[in-house]
Structure formats: structure tokens, C-alpha cells
Coordinates of C-alpha atoms and ligand atoms in Angstrom, one line a residue:
K167 CA 0.0 0.0 0.0
V168 CA 1.2 3.5 -0.9
Y169 CA -0.3 6.4 1.2
T170 CA -0.9 9.5 -0.9
D171 CA -1.8 12.2 1.6
Y172 CA -0.2 14.2 4.4
F173 CA -2.6 12.6 6.9
Y174 CA -3.4 16.0 8.5
N175 CA -6.4 18.1 7.4
S176 CA -5.3 20.6 4.8
E177 CA -7.5 23.4 6.4
D178 CA -5.1 23.3 9.4
F179 CA -2.0 23.9 7.3
D180 CA 0.0 27.1 7.5
K181 CA -1.4 29.1 4.5
N182 CA -3.0 32.0 6.1
H183 CA -1.4 35.3 5.1
E184 CA -3.1 37.2 8.0
M185 CA -1.3 34.9 10.4
G186 CA 2.1 35.7 8.8
Y187 CA 2.3 33.0 6.1
K188 CA 4.9 33.8 3.5
D189 CA 5.3 32.1 0.1
L190 CA 8.8 31.0 -0.7
H191 CA 10.8 32.4 -3.5
I192 CA 14.4 32.3 -4.8
P193 CA 16.0 35.8 -4.8
E194 CA 17.1 37.1 -8.1
G195 CA 20.5 36.0 -9.4
V196 CA 20.8 32.9 -7.2
E197 CA 22.3 30.0 -9.3
A198 CA 21.7 26.4 -8.4
Q199 CA 24.5 25.1 -6.2
P200 CA 25.5 21.7 -4.9
L201 CA 23.9 20.8 -1.6
V202 CA 26.3 21.3 1.2
V203 CA 26.6 18.1 3.3
P204 CA 27.8 19.3 6.7
P205 CA 31.1 17.6 7.4
V206 CA 31.4 15.1 10.3
L207 CA 32.6 16.8 13.4
E208 CA 36.0 15.3 14.4
P209 CA 36.4 14.4 18.0
D210 CA 39.3 16.1 20.0
K211 CA 40.3 12.7 21.3
Q212 CA 39.0 9.1 21.5
E213 CA 40.0 6.3 23.8
N214 CA 38.2 3.0 23.7
N215 CA 34.5 3.8 24.5
D216 CA 35.2 7.4 25.5
V217 CA 35.1 10.3 23.1
W218 CA 35.8 14.0 23.6
Y219 CA 34.3 16.9 21.5
T220 CA 34.4 20.7 21.6
I221 CA 31.4 22.6 20.4
E222 CA 31.9 26.4 20.1
S223 CA 29.1 28.8 19.5
Q224 CA 30.7 31.5 17.3
E225 CA 29.9 34.4 15.1
G226 CA 30.7 34.3 11.4
D227 CA 29.8 35.4 7.9
F228 CA 28.2 33.2 5.3
Q229 CA 27.6 33.5 1.6
F230 CA 23.9 32.6 1.2
L231 CA 23.2 35.1 -1.6
P232 CA 25.3 36.8 -4.3
G233 CA 26.9 40.0 -3.0
K234 CA 27.4 40.7 0.7
K235 CA 27.9 37.8 3.1
T236 CA 25.3 37.4 5.9
H237 CA 26.3 37.8 9.5
T238 CA 25.5 34.5 11.2
W239 CA 26.0 32.4 14.3
G240 CA 27.0 28.7 14.2
Y241 CA 28.7 25.8 15.9
N242 CA 32.3 25.4 15.0
F243 CA 31.2 26.9 11.6
P244 CA 29.8 30.2 10.5
V245 CA 26.2 28.9 10.2
L246 CA 24.6 25.7 11.5
G247 CA 27.3 23.3 12.3
K248 CA 29.0 20.0 11.4
T249 CA 27.3 16.7 12.0
M250 CA 28.1 14.9 15.2
V251 CA 28.1 11.1 14.8
L252 CA 27.7 9.2 18.1
T253 CA 27.3 5.5 18.7
R254 CA 24.9 3.9 21.1
G255 CA 26.7 3.0 24.3
Q256 CA 29.5 5.6 23.9
H257 CA 30.6 7.8 26.8
V258 CA 30.6 11.3 25.3
H259 CA 32.5 14.3 26.9
V260 CA 31.7 17.7 25.5
T261 CA 33.2 21.1 26.1
L262 CA 30.6 23.7 25.4
K263 CA 32.2 27.0 24.6
N264 CA 30.5 30.3 24.1
S265 CA 32.2 32.8 21.9
L266 CA 29.1 34.8 21.2
P267 CA 28.4 38.3 22.7
E268 CA 25.5 36.9 24.8
L269 CA 24.6 33.8 26.9
T270 CA 23.5 30.7 25.1
T271 CA 22.6 27.1 26.0
Y272 CA 23.2 23.8 24.2
H273 CA 20.0 21.7 24.0
W274 CA 20.2 18.1 22.7
H275 CA 16.8 17.8 21.1
G276 CA 15.8 14.1 20.9
M277 CA 18.6 12.9 23.2
E278 CA 17.7 11.2 26.4
L279 CA 20.0 12.8 28.9
S280 CA 19.6 13.9 32.5
G281 CA 18.3 17.3 33.1
P282 CA 18.6 20.2 33.5
G283 CA 22.4 20.2 33.1
N284 CA 23.0 17.8 30.2
D285 CA 19.7 18.5 28.5
G286 CA 20.9 22.0 28.1
A287 CA 17.7 24.1 28.1
C288 CA 16.9 27.3 29.9
H289 CA 18.5 26.3 33.3
S290 CA 22.0 25.6 31.8
P291 CA 23.4 28.9 30.6
V292 CA 27.0 29.3 29.3
Y293 CA 27.9 32.9 29.6
P294 CA 29.9 34.8 26.9
G295 CA 33.6 33.9 27.0
E296 CA 33.0 30.9 29.2
E297 CA 32.9 27.2 28.8
K298 CA 31.3 24.2 30.5
H299 CA 31.9 20.5 30.4
I300 CA 29.2 17.8 30.3
D301 CA 29.4 14.1 29.8
F302 CA 26.8 11.4 29.2
I303 CA 26.3 7.9 27.9
V304 CA 24.3 7.4 24.7
K305 CA 21.4 5.2 25.8
Q306 CA 19.1 5.3 22.7
P307 CA 18.8 3.7 19.3
A308 CA 20.0 5.0 15.9
A309 CA 18.3 8.3 14.9
L310 CA 18.9 11.8 13.7
T311 CA 18.7 14.1 16.7
W312 CA 19.8 17.7 16.8
L313 CA 21.5 20.3 18.9
H314 CA 20.2 23.8 19.1
A315 CA 20.4 26.9 21.3
H316 CA 17.7 27.1 24.0
P317 CA 18.1 30.2 26.2
C318 CA 14.8 31.5 27.4
P319 CA 13.3 33.6 26.0
S320 CA 15.6 34.1 23.0
T321 CA 15.7 30.5 21.5
A322 CA 14.0 31.7 18.4
M323 CA 16.4 34.5 17.7
Q324 CA 19.5 32.3 18.3
V325 CA 18.2 29.5 16.1
W326 CA 17.3 32.1 13.4
M327 CA 21.0 33.3 13.5
G328 CA 22.1 29.7 12.8
L329 CA 22.6 27.8 16.0
A330 CA 21.4 24.3 15.0
M331 CA 23.2 21.2 13.9
G332 CA 22.5 17.5 13.3
V333 CA 23.5 14.8 15.8
V334 CA 23.4 11.3 14.2
I335 CA 23.2 8.3 16.5
T336 CA 24.2 4.9 15.0
D337 CA 23.9 1.5 16.5
A338 CA 24.4 -2.2 15.8
N339 CA 20.9 -2.6 14.5
E340 CA 21.4 0.0 11.8
A341 CA 24.7 -1.5 10.9
K342 CA 23.0 -4.7 10.0
L343 CA 20.1 -3.2 7.9
P344 CA 20.5 -3.3 4.1
I345 CA 19.8 0.4 3.7
P346 CA 21.8 3.3 2.3
K347 CA 24.2 4.5 5.1
T348 CA 27.3 6.1 3.6
Y349 CA 27.1 9.6 4.9
G350 CA 27.4 12.2 2.1
K351 CA 27.2 9.6 -0.7
D352 CA 23.8 7.9 -0.4
E353 CA 22.8 9.3 3.0
F354 CA 22.1 13.0 3.3
P355 CA 20.8 15.2 6.1
I356 CA 18.4 17.7 4.8
I357 CA 18.0 20.5 7.3
L358 CA 14.9 22.5 6.2
Q359 CA 14.8 26.2 7.1
D360 CA 13.6 29.5 5.8
R361 CA 14.9 33.0 6.3
I362 CA 14.3 36.7 5.4
F363 CA 17.2 38.7 4.0
H364 CA 17.2 42.4 4.5
E365 CA 19.5 45.1 3.1
D366 CA 23.0 43.9 2.3
N367 CA 21.7 40.3 2.7
Q368 CA 21.5 40.6 6.5
F369 CA 19.1 38.9 9.0
D370 CA 17.0 41.2 11.2
Y371 CA 15.2 39.1 13.7
K372 CA 13.7 42.1 15.6
A373 CA 12.2 43.6 12.4
D374 CA 10.7 40.3 11.4
Y375 CA 9.4 39.3 14.8
N376 CA 5.8 38.0 14.8
A377 CA 4.3 36.5 17.9
M378 CA 2.5 33.9 15.7
G379 CA 5.9 32.6 14.5
I380 CA 8.2 33.9 11.8
F381 CA 8.0 32.6 8.3
G382 CA 11.0 33.2 6.0
D383 CA 10.4 33.8 2.3
T384 CA 13.7 32.2 1.2
P385 CA 14.4 28.5 1.7
I386 CA 17.7 27.5 3.2
I387 CA 18.5 23.8 2.9
N388 CA 21.7 22.8 4.8
G389 CA 22.5 26.5 4.4
V390 CA 22.0 26.5 0.6
V391 CA 19.2 28.5 -1.1
R392 CA 18.9 26.6 -4.3
P393 CA 20.6 23.2 -4.0
Y394 CA 21.0 20.3 -6.3
V395 CA 22.4 16.8 -5.5
D396 CA 24.3 14.7 -8.0
V397 CA 22.9 11.3 -7.4
T398 CA 25.5 8.5 -7.9
T399 CA 23.6 5.6 -6.3
Q400 CA 20.2 4.1 -7.1
K401 CA 18.9 4.4 -3.6
V402 CA 19.3 7.5 -1.6
R403 CA 18.4 8.0 2.1
L404 CA 17.3 11.5 3.2
L405 CA 17.3 12.5 6.8
F406 CA 14.8 15.4 6.9
L407 CA 14.9 17.8 9.9
G408 CA 12.3 20.4 10.3
G409 CA 14.5 23.3 11.4
S410 CA 12.3 26.3 10.7
N411 CA 11.0 28.4 13.5
R412 CA 7.4 28.3 12.2
R413 CA 7.1 26.6 8.8
E414 CA 5.7 23.1 8.2
W415 CA 7.3 21.4 5.2
R416 CA 4.9 19.5 2.9
L417 CA 7.3 17.4 0.9
H418 CA 6.7 15.4 -2.3
F419 CA 8.7 14.5 -5.4
S420 CA 8.0 15.1 -9.0
D421 CA 6.2 12.2 -10.7
D422 CA 4.8 11.4 -7.2
L423 CA 7.9 9.3 -6.7
V424 CA 7.3 6.9 -3.8
M425 CA 9.3 7.4 -0.7
T426 CA 9.8 4.6 1.8
Q427 CA 9.8 6.1 5.3
I428 CA 12.2 4.1 7.5
A429 CA 12.6 6.3 10.6
G430 CA 11.0 9.1 12.6
D431 CA 12.4 11.3 15.3
D432 CA 14.2 9.0 17.6
S433 CA 14.2 5.5 16.0
F434 CA 13.6 3.5 12.9
L435 CA 9.9 2.6 12.3
E436 CA 9.0 -0.9 13.3
H437 CA 7.8 -1.4 9.7
P438 CA 8.6 0.8 6.8
V439 CA 5.8 2.8 5.2
K440 CA 5.4 3.8 1.6
L441 CA 4.1 7.2 0.8
T442 CA 4.2 10.0 -1.7
K443 CA 3.8 12.9 0.7
V444 CA 5.4 13.6 4.0
L445 CA 4.7 16.6 6.4
I446 CA 7.5 17.7 8.6
G447 CA 6.7 20.1 11.4
P448 CA 9.1 22.4 13.3
G449 CA 11.5 20.1 15.3
E450 CA 10.4 16.9 13.7
R451 CA 12.6 14.4 11.8
Q452 CA 11.6 11.9 9.2
Q453 CA 13.9 9.6 7.2
V454 CA 13.0 8.2 3.8
V455 CA 14.6 6.1 1.1
V456 CA 14.0 7.0 -2.5
D457 CA 14.7 4.6 -5.3
F458 CA 15.7 6.3 -8.6
S459 CA 16.0 3.0 -10.6
N460 CA 13.3 4.1 -13.1
Y461 CA 15.3 7.1 -14.1
K462 CA 18.3 7.4 -16.5
D463 CA 21.4 9.4 -16.7
G464 CA 20.5 13.0 -17.3
D465 CA 17.1 12.9 -15.7
V466 CA 16.2 15.4 -13.0
V467 CA 13.8 14.6 -10.0
N468 CA 12.7 17.5 -7.9
L469 CA 11.7 17.7 -4.3
Y470 CA 8.9 20.1 -3.6
T471 CA 7.2 21.7 -0.6
D472 CA 3.6 22.4 -1.9
D473 CA 4.3 23.5 -5.4
F474 CA 7.7 25.1 -4.7
K475 CA 10.8 23.4 -5.9
L476 CA 13.3 22.9 -3.0
V477 CA 16.0 20.5 -4.2
E478 CA 17.0 19.1 -7.6
F479 CA 18.2 15.5 -7.8
R480 CA 20.4 15.1 -10.9
I481 CA 20.5 11.5 -11.9
H482 CA 23.8 9.9 -13.1
S483 CA 24.4 6.4 -14.1
Y484 CA 25.0 3.9 -11.3
E485 CA 25.3 0.3 -10.5
K486 CA 22.2 -1.7 -10.1
D487 CA 21.1 -2.2 -6.5
D488 CA 18.7 -5.0 -5.7
S489 CA 18.8 -4.7 -2.0
V490 CA 15.3 -4.8 -0.4
I491 CA 14.3 -2.8 2.6
P492 CA 13.3 -5.4 5.2
D493 CA 9.7 -5.5 6.6
T494 CA 10.9 -5.2 10.1
L495 CA 13.5 -2.5 10.9
F496 CA 13.3 -2.1 14.7
K497 CA 11.6 -3.5 17.8
P498 CA 10.3 -0.6 19.9
Y499 CA 10.1 -1.1 23.6
D500 CA 6.5 -0.7 24.5
P501 CA 6.2 -0.5 28.3
V502 CA 3.0 -1.5 30.1
V503 CA 1.2 1.5 31.7
N504 CA 0.3 0.8 35.3
P505 CA -3.5 1.4 35.5
N506 CA -3.1 3.4 38.7
S507 CA -0.8 5.9 37.0
P508 CA -2.2 9.4 36.5
V509 CA -3.1 10.5 32.9
P510 CA -2.0 14.1 32.7
H511 CA -3.9 16.3 30.3
V512 CA -1.7 18.9 28.6
T513 CA -3.5 21.6 26.7
M514 CA -1.9 24.0 24.1
D515 CA -4.1 27.0 24.3
N516 CA -4.6 30.4 22.8
H517 CA -2.3 33.3 23.8
N518 CA 0.7 30.9 24.0
M519 CA -0.3 29.1 27.1
I520 CA 0.0 25.5 28.3
N521 CA -2.8 24.5 30.6
G522 CA -3.9 28.1 30.8
K523 CA -0.5 29.3 32.0
L524 CA 2.5 31.1 30.6
F525 CA 5.9 29.5 31.2
S526 CA 7.7 30.2 34.4
M527 CA 11.3 28.9 35.0
E528 CA 10.6 28.6 38.7
R529 CA 7.5 26.5 38.6
I530 CA 7.3 22.7 38.2
D531 CA 4.1 21.9 36.3
M532 CA 4.1 18.1 36.5
K533 CA 6.0 15.2 38.1
Q534 CA 6.5 11.7 36.8
E535 CA 8.3 8.7 38.2
L536 CA 11.5 7.5 36.7
M537 CA 11.1 4.5 34.4
N538 CA 7.4 4.5 34.8
A539 CA 5.4 4.9 31.6
E540 CA 2.4 7.2 31.6
Y541 CA -0.2 8.1 29.1
W542 CA -0.5 11.9 28.5
D543 CA -3.4 13.4 26.6
V544 CA -2.2 16.4 24.6
T545 CA -4.9 18.7 23.3
N546 CA -4.7 21.6 21.0
T547 CA -7.6 23.8 22.2
N548 CA -7.5 26.3 19.3
D549 CA -10.8 26.6 17.5
K550 CA -11.3 25.0 14.1
V551 CA -11.6 28.2 12.2
N552 CA -8.6 30.3 13.4
G553 CA -6.5 27.6 14.8
M554 CA -3.2 26.1 13.7
L555 CA -1.2 23.0 14.1
H556 CA 1.0 23.2 17.2
P557 CA 4.0 20.8 17.2
F558 CA 4.2 19.4 20.7
H559 CA 7.7 18.4 22.0
T560 CA 9.1 16.9 25.2
H561 CA 12.7 17.0 26.3
G562 CA 14.5 14.1 28.0
A563 CA 12.2 11.3 26.7
H564 CA 10.8 9.7 23.7
F565 CA 7.2 8.7 23.4
L566 CA 4.9 6.4 21.4
V567 CA 1.8 7.8 19.8
V568 CA -1.2 5.8 21.0
S569 CA -4.1 7.5 19.3
R570 CA -5.4 10.6 17.7
N571 CA -8.9 11.6 18.8
G572 CA -9.4 8.0 19.9
K573 CA -8.5 6.7 16.5
D574 CA -5.3 5.0 15.3
P575 CA -2.2 7.1 14.9
Y576 CA -1.0 7.9 11.4
P577 CA 0.9 5.1 9.6
N578 CA 4.3 6.8 9.9
E579 CA 4.0 7.4 13.6
R580 CA 3.3 3.7 14.6
G581 CA 6.1 1.7 16.2
V582 CA 8.5 4.6 16.3
Y583 CA 10.0 6.7 19.0
K584 CA 8.9 10.3 18.7
D585 CA 9.6 13.5 20.6
T586 CA 7.7 16.0 18.5
I587 CA 4.2 15.6 16.9
E588 CA 1.9 18.0 15.2
V589 CA -1.5 18.4 17.0
A590 CA -4.4 19.8 15.1
P591 CA -7.0 22.3 16.4
Q592 CA -9.5 20.4 18.6
E593 CA -7.4 17.3 18.5
T594 CA -6.3 15.2 21.4
V595 CA -3.3 12.9 20.9
R596 CA -2.6 10.2 23.5
I597 CA 1.0 9.5 23.9
K598 CA 2.9 7.0 26.1
V599 CA 5.8 8.8 27.7
Y600 CA 8.7 7.1 29.5
F601 CA 11.7 8.9 31.1
Q602 CA 14.9 6.9 31.7
N603 CA 16.8 9.9 33.3
T604 CA 15.9 12.1 36.3
G605 CA 15.8 15.8 36.1
V606 CA 13.7 18.8 35.2
F607 CA 12.7 19.0 31.6
M608 CA 10.7 21.3 29.4
Y609 CA 7.8 20.3 27.2
H610 CA 6.5 22.9 24.8
C611 CA 5.2 23.9 21.4
H612 CA 8.1 23.8 18.9
I613 CA 7.0 26.9 16.9
I614 CA 9.9 28.7 18.5
E615 CA 8.2 32.1 18.9
H616 CA 5.3 30.4 20.7
E617 CA 7.8 28.7 23.1
D618 CA 9.6 31.9 23.8
A619 CA 6.3 33.7 24.4
G620 CA 5.3 31.2 27.1
M621 CA 3.9 28.0 25.4
M622 CA 6.2 25.9 27.5
A623 CA 6.0 24.1 30.9
Q624 CA 8.3 21.9 33.0
I625 CA 8.2 18.4 34.4
Q626 CA 10.3 16.9 37.2
I627 CA 11.3 13.2 37.0
V628 CA 11.4 11.7 40.4
D629 CA 13.5 8.7 41.3
P630 CA 11.5 6.9 44.1
K631 CA 14.8 6.0 45.7
H632 CA 15.7 9.7 46.1
P633 CA 12.3 11.4 46.1
D634 CA 13.6 14.6 47.8
K635 CA 16.2 15.5 45.3
K636 CA 16.1 19.3 44.9
Y637 CA 16.9 21.2 41.7
H638 CA 18.2 24.7 41.5
L639 CA 15.8 26.5 39.1
M640 CA 17.0 29.7 37.7
D641 CA 14.7 32.6 36.9
M642 CA 14.8 34.9 33.9
E643 CA 15.9 37.9 35.9
T644 CA 19.0 36.4 37.5
L645 CA 20.1 34.5 34.3
Ligands
LIG12 CU1 14.1 21.5 20.1 CU2 12.9 22.6 23.8 O1 13.5 22.1 22.0
LIG13 CU1 14.1 19.5 22.9
LIG14 CU1 2.3 26.7 19.0

């Protein structure tokens, strides 16, 4: 079976110009350029199972458009960063260095780390000119996760300036699967973003600010405005990352070329799903394999969002590849929920509130026991007419999608670890959430302007063996 829709209701899509929607365009004079594949970040040192890295937030200048370079921020790079490749089980030591003119934080979106220190959200500032060391063990399966700045309340501005990079986790299961996995040859991260360029090609976050969330009018794919990829293998694996502050990406190929979705946010899918369209919300990741075997040398296949061409795949001749994607890719751990566990109800409301409240760094909104799975019901209370999709995200844990308004979840969200899901107006999504680390973690809408404006809350994960553990929560004034 091949699914041919985005699953969500098209009336709920971002299309409303009154709410800030902007059409995409390619600025004049921009030629097609090869897609940049972010190079793999080299460790400082490696000894057996231990590996050491330095991640430096820095200022830079980057050539997006002809003419003047754009002033940007990035990780060890002018904009975005390199790709960090970690292996399950590895003990990772990271020096987080801040060479920016203001404080920042380093949040590992999709990684299951203790919080708030390692998780790196609002309570873990690194001040300008300073550095901080963290270390953790990678305790999760193969996936594309990502690192981005998360200082409250200027996450959106810092991400807009460029502070985001891919963190790929590999494991023994992935190594066995007959799927494309040669990074940069048949496996490409595709970081989907949009930006607005002002005079002299500069960003101006303040001028563009919109409490509804900022749309850019220019696509930026791995930092390239108009990319093409020279395809040298028959099958290509694309690791899509929704890296926009606001925009949902509604992807499809020319000729309705079928994609085989093999992974979601934090794991492979239990069973691959064939589809011709895939929607990627802010913060989400989806991995697909496309098979170009019906094309010949010289053909071009385009990737679109709606009817806008994002990436050109230029087909070259290649060896035949008869490998078949297996029917089972991954066995998710599906914990049993104790019937006595509470079922918290989280609502994403108008005026950027969660459960009727704006975010406070000093307030714990929920508690959950370590290693104890719970159902959460997550509702988008926006009305049907003026509402929008809100991407719900939790730090520090993955979850399984149990149901949408009481019905089965979408085919590409079954049997997969997720950390970000779109929730439509008047929809309630039941998820099964499981934390394997203690700490204080945020959960929020991943439209980053909504999050900064208050659509965020905090959960404390309690170890029953040490129930009185206290956390030092910072507040915005003393940051
Ligand atoms: Cu991408 Cu609070 O996270
Ligand atoms: Cu996160
Ligand atoms: Cu929102």
C-alpha cells in the first residue's frame, strides 16, 4: 500500500497570510549550487569507548546570496554546524564553549539525557567567553537528533541566527540493515529552514518578529538557497529535519515518486511505510529512502514543498542495487502502563499558554516517576476556524503515539520513538511517555516564537529511591 496524503487536514495547514504565512521564492541572481553536506565533526580525542568533543558557538559570515555575506552564528562553523556522529553506548564528553556576545545554552533535542544540566535548556546557561563540560552515555537507538540553542526567551532569535546542527546516532541494528548508510554519498541530512534577508543580505530578527511565529520567504537547505544533488547511487536515504521556527514542510517529489519512510524522530519505524507525501513540522525528523531506478542518466527529479521546488536531484548512471528494505526494521520497547498511573492532560491554548498558564522557570508543572510509563493526553484547544497545528515536543524522553482523537495514529507514527508531533485544532493525541533519566525537563510547542512567548512548561522526573532531590531552578531575571 502506498499512502498518498499528508494525513493532516489541509484546512489546518499554514497558509493564512493574515497569520504571517509567506510564500517561498528564490531571490534574483541565485544560481543552483551543490547541496552542502555538513562535514562530520571530528572528536578532539578518542579512547576505547570514550570520546571528547568541543562545540563552540561562534559568530561568522556566510555566503547565502550573491553580494554581501550574511552575518550569522553557528557551531564550529559560520552557520549551522558540522554533523556529530555518536554510537549507542558511547561515553561522550563535550566542552561547550560560548564565543558569542551573549549567553546561550546547548540543548540536545531528541537525546535522552539527565536534566537540566546535560539536556541544556533554559537552566543551563553558558555565559559569553566561558565554557562548561558535560558528559553522558548514549542510551538510545539510531536516529537523527539535533543540537540547538535554547536560552529562554531568546531561543527563536538564536536559532534564526544559525545555532542548530545534526547529531546522528548509530547502533548495531542500523549497521545490519540493508539500507543506504554512507554519509554524504547515499545518505544526506536535509535541514529544512527558511529566512528573510534584508538590506545587504542581513538577517534582522527584531524587524521580522511575529508572535505567531516567523516565516521566512527564502528556503535554506543545509545553508543553501537553491541546492542540487548529484545522485550517484540508485537508492538514496534522506534525513529530513524540520529546522524552521514556524514553517511546516509538505514534501513530495516530481512524478509522485514513492518514498519509503524508514525512521522518525528517535528511532527506525518498526515497519517501513510507503508514501508519496510527508509533512515535517518544526522540530520533527523523518527519514525516507527513495529509489531512482526508473530514471536514467541526465534525468532530474525535484523535491517540492507544496508547489515550490526545493531540491533538484540530478541522476547519473549507477550500478544496479537489488537490496530490499526489510519488513521489520526495529523493535520498539512498548512499556506497560500501570492502570493506577495518572493520565495528565496537557493543553496547548490560545495566547501561547499551556494548561492556561504562561511558562515560568521557577514553577514545576508536572511530576512523573523515573522508568514509569504514563499516558499523556495532549490537546490543541485552538478553534477549528482560526487555529493552527502546534508541534508538541518533550525534552528528555521519547514517546509512542497511542491514538489521535481516539483513532489509530498515522501510519508513519506507529512503532517509532517520537519526541515532536503535530497536534491539530480540537485534536487530542494520546502518547505513552517514558523517562529513563531524572531531572527537570521542558515540554512545549516547537513553533519557537510560541515557546519563547510562554507556550512551555516543566516536568520533574522523580527517582522513588531519592524522592527529595532538589533542583536549582533559575529565573529569567538572574540569568
Ligand atoms: Cu528543540 Cu525545547 O527544543
Ligand atoms: Cu528538545
Ligand atoms: Cu504553538
